[in-house]
Coordinates of C-alpha atoms in Angstrom, one line a residue:
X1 CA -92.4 -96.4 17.0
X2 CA -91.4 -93.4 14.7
X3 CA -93.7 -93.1 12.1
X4 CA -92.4 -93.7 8.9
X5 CA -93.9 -90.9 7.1
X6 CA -92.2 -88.5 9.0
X7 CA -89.3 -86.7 7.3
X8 CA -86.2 -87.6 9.4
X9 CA -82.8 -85.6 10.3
X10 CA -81.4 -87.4 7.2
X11 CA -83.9 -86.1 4.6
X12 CA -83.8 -83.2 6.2
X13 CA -79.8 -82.8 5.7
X14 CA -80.6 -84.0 2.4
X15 CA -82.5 -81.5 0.9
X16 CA -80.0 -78.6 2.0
X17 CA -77.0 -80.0 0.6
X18 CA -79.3 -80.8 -2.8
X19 CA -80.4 -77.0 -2.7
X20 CA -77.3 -75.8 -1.9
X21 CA -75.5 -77.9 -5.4
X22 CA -79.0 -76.2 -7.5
X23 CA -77.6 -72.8 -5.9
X24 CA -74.4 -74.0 -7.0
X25 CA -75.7 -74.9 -10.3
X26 CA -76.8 -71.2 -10.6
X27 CA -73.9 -69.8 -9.7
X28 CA -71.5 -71.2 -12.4
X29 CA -74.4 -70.4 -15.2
X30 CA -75.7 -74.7 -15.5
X31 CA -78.8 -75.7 -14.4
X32 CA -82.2 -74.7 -14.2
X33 CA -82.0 -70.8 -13.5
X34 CA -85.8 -71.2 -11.1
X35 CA -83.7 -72.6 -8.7
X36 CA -85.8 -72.1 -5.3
X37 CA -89.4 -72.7 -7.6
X38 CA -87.9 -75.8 -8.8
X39 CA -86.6 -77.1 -6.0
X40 CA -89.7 -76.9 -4.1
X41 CA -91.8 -77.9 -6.8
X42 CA -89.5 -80.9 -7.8
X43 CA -89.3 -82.5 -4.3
X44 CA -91.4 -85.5 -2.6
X45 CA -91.9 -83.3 0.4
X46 CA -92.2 -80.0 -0.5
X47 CA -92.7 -78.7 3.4
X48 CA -88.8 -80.4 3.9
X49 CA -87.5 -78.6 0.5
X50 CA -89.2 -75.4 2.0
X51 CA -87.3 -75.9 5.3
X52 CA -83.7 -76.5 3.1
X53 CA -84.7 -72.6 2.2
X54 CA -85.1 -71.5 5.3
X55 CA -81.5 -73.2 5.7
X56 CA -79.5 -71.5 3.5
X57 CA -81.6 -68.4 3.6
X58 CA -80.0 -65.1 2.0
X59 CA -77.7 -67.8 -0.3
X60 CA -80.5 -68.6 -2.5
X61 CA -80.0 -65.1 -3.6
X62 CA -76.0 -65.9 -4.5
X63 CA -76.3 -66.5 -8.0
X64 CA -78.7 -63.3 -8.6
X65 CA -76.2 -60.7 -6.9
X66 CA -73.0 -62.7 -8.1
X67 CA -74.2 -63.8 -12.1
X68 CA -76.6 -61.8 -12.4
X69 CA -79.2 -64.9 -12.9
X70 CA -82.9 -64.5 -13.1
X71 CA -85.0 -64.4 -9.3
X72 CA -87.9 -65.1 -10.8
X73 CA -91.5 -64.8 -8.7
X74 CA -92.0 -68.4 -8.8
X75 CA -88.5 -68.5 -6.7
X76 CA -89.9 -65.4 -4.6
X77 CA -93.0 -67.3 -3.8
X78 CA -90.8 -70.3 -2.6
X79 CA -89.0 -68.1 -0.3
X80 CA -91.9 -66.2 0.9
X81 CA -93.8 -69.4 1.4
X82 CA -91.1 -70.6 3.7
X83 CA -91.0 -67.4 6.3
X84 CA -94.8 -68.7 6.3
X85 CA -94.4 -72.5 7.1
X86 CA -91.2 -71.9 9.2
X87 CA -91.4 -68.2 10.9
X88 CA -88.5 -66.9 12.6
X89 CA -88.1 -67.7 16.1
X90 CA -89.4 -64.9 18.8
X91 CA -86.5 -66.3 20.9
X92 CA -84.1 -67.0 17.8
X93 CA -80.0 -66.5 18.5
X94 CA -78.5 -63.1 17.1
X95 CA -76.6 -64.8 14.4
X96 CA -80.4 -66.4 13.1
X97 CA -82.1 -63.1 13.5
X98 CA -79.7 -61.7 11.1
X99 CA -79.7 -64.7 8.4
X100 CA -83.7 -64.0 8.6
X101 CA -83.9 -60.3 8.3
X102 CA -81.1 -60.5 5.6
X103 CA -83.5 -62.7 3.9
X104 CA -86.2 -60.6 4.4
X105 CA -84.8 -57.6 2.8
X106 CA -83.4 -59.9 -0.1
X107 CA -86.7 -60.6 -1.0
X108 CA -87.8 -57.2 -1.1
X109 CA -85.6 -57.0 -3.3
X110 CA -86.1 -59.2 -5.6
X111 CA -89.6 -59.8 -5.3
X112 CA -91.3 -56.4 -5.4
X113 CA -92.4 -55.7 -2.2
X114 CA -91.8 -54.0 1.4
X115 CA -90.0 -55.7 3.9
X116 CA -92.2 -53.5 6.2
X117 CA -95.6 -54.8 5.0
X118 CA -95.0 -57.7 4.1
X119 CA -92.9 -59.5 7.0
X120 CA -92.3 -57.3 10.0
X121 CA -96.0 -56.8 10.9
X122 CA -97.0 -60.5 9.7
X123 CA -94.0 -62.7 11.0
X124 CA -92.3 -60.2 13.6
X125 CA -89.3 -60.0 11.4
X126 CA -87.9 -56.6 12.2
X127 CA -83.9 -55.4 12.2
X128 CA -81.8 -56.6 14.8
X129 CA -80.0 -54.8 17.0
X130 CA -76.3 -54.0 16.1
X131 CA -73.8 -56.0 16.9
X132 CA -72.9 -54.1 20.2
X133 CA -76.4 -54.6 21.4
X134 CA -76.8 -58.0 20.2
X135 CA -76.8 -61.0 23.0
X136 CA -73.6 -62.4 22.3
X137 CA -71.4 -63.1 25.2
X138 CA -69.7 -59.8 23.9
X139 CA -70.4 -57.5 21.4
X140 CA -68.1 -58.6 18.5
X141 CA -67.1 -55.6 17.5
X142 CA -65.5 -54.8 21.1
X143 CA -62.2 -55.9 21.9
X144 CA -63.6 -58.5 25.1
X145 CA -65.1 -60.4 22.0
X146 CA -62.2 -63.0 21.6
X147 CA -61.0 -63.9 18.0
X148 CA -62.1 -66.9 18.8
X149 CA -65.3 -66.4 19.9
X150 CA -66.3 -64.1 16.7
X151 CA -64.8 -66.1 13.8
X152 CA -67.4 -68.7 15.7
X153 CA -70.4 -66.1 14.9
X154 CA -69.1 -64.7 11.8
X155 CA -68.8 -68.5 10.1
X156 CA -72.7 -68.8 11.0
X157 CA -73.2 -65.2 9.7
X158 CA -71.4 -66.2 6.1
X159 CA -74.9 -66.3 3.8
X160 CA -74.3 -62.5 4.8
X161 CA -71.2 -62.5 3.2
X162 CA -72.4 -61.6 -0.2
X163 CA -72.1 -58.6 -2.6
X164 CA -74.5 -55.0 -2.6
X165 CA -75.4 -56.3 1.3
X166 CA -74.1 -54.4 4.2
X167 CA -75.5 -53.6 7.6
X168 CA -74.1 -53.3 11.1
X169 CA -72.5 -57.4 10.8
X170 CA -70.6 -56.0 7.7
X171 CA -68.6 -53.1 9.4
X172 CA -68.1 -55.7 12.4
X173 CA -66.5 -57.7 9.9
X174 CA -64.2 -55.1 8.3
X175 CA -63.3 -53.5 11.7
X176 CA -62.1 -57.3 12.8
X177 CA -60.4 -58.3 9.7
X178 CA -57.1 -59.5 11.3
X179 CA -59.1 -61.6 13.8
X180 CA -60.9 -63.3 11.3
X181 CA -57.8 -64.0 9.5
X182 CA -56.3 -66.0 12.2
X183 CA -59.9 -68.1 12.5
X184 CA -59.4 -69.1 9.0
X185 CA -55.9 -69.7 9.3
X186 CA -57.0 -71.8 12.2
X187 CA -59.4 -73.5 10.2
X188 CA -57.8 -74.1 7.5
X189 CA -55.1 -76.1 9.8
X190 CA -57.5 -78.2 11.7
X191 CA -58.4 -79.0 8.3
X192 CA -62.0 -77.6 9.3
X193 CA -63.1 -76.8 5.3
X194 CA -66.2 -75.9 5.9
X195 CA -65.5 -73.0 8.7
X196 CA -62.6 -72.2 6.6
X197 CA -65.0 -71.3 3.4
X198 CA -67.7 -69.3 5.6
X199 CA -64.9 -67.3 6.9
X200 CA -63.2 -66.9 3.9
X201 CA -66.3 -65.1 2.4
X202 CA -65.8 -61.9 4.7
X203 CA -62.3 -62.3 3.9
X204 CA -62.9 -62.4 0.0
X205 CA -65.4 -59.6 0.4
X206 CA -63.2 -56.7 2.2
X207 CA -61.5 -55.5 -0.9
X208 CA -64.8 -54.8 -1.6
X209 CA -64.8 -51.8 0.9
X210 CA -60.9 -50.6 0.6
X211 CA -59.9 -53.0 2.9
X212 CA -57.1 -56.4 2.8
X213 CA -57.1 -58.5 5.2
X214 CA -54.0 -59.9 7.0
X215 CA -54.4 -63.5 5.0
X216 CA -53.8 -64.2 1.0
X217 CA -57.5 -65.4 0.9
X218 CA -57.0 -66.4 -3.3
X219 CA -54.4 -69.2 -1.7
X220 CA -57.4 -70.1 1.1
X221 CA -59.8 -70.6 -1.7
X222 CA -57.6 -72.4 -4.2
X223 CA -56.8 -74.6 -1.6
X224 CA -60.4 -74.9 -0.4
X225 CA -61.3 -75.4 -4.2
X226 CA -58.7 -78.8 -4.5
X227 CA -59.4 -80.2 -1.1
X228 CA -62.5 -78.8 0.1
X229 CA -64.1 -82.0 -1.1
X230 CA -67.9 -82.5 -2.2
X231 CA -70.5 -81.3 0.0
X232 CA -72.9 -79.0 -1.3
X233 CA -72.5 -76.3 1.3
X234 CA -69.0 -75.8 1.4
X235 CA -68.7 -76.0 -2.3
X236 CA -71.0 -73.4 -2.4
X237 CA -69.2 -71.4 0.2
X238 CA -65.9 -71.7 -1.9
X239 CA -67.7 -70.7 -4.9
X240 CA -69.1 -67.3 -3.3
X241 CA -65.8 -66.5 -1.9
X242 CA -64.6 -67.3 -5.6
X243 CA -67.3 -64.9 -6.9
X244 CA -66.1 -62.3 -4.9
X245 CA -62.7 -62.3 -5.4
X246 CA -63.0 -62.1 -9.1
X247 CA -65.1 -59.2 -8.4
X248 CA -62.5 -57.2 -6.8
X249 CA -60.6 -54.2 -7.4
X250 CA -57.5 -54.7 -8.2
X251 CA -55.1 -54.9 -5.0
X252 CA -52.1 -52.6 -4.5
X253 CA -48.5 -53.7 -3.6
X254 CA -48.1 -53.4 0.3
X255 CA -49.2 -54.7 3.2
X256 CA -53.1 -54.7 5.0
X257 CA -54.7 -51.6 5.3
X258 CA -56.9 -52.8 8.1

């Protein structure tokens, strides 16, 4: 008999989508700016809210790189304390090896410290290799790497998707722009929201670097805004790929560069 104590897949599910509407919260300016700290603090199980960070890993950080709100050391701690509880996986796939040292560096950042010191010897968390060496069926940056197959990664790379972070994933991203175009598109016909909004980030973020993608990404995310509906993640993914088009240079008359 299961014991009752025991937090289940529901509470587990739970405490992401509860983080992710605090993140949320942070993001549009309401809400308790400590949003990690409080979280943790506030919940009946604080190891479960401590697993919820390790869920949404390098968005925690949204509202500090998008709003410019507070990341205070009591929401350093939080984060800190969950690489401790839930270390990343030896054997961990590509796409969570890259969440987690994203994460990492993030709260380097933000905290003070050195990635180096603090995480790589203790917890093993050291930089992936680049997308052409990573152990994806193929590398997504090469052209055997169906469009398919890589708006599948780049939707669980998304917390990525976020401004003043770039790495090896980000320059996959921009060099595959058209392909990830047609994923959303595809998404955003099956009616599949929330892969819609992860891939709509990298979308949102190209202008960023010079680049357009093949798609009008400010209709995705007004779309995604009015039927998106009201989970906590895929509001939240809307609302980065909001924050980052509003951060973007204005675009020129023409058609893609990329």
């Amino acid at each position: 008999m299961p014991n009752p104590d025991t937090p289940s897949r529901t509470d587990y599910a739970a405490a992401v989508e509860s983080l992710a509407d605090r993140v949320l919260g942070a993001l549009r300016g309401a809400g308790d700016p400590a949003v990690v700290a409080s979280q943790v603090d506030e919940a009946p199980d604080p190891k479960v809210a401590l697993a919820a960070v390790r869920v949404l890993g390098p968005d925690v950080f949204a509202p500090a790189l998008l709003a410019g709100a507070p990341f205070g050391p009591g929401d350093a701690r939080a984060v800190a304390e969950s690489l401790r509880i839930f270390p990343p996986a030896p054997d961990a796939a590509p796409e969570a090896a890259w969440r987690d040292w994203t994460t990492v560096r993030l709260l380097a950042r933000y905290g003070g410290g050195s990635p180096d010191s603090t995480f790589t010897d203790t917890l093993g968390v050291r930089e992936p290799a680049p997308p052409g060496g990573m152990d994806f069926p193929d590398s997504p940056g090469s052209p055997g790497f169906s469009w398919r197959e890589l708006s599948l990664s780049m939707a669980q790379l998304s917390p990525l998707a976020l401004p003043n972070v770039d790495g090896p994933v980000h320059e996959t991203a921009l060099g595959r722009l058209r392909d990830l175009s047609r994923g959303t598109a595809r998404a955003m016909l099956r009616r599949d929201y929330p892969t819609a909004a992860r891939l709509a980030r990298w979308l949102a973020r190209a202008p960023h670097r010079g680049a357009r993608p093949d798609l009008d990404t400010a209709a995705v995310v007004r779309h995604l805004e009015l039927h998106c509906g009201g989970g906590g993640r895929t509001a939240l993914d809307t609302a980065v790929a909001r924050g980052l088009l509003d951060r973007s240079p204005p675009q020129r008359p023409g058609g893609p560069t990329v």
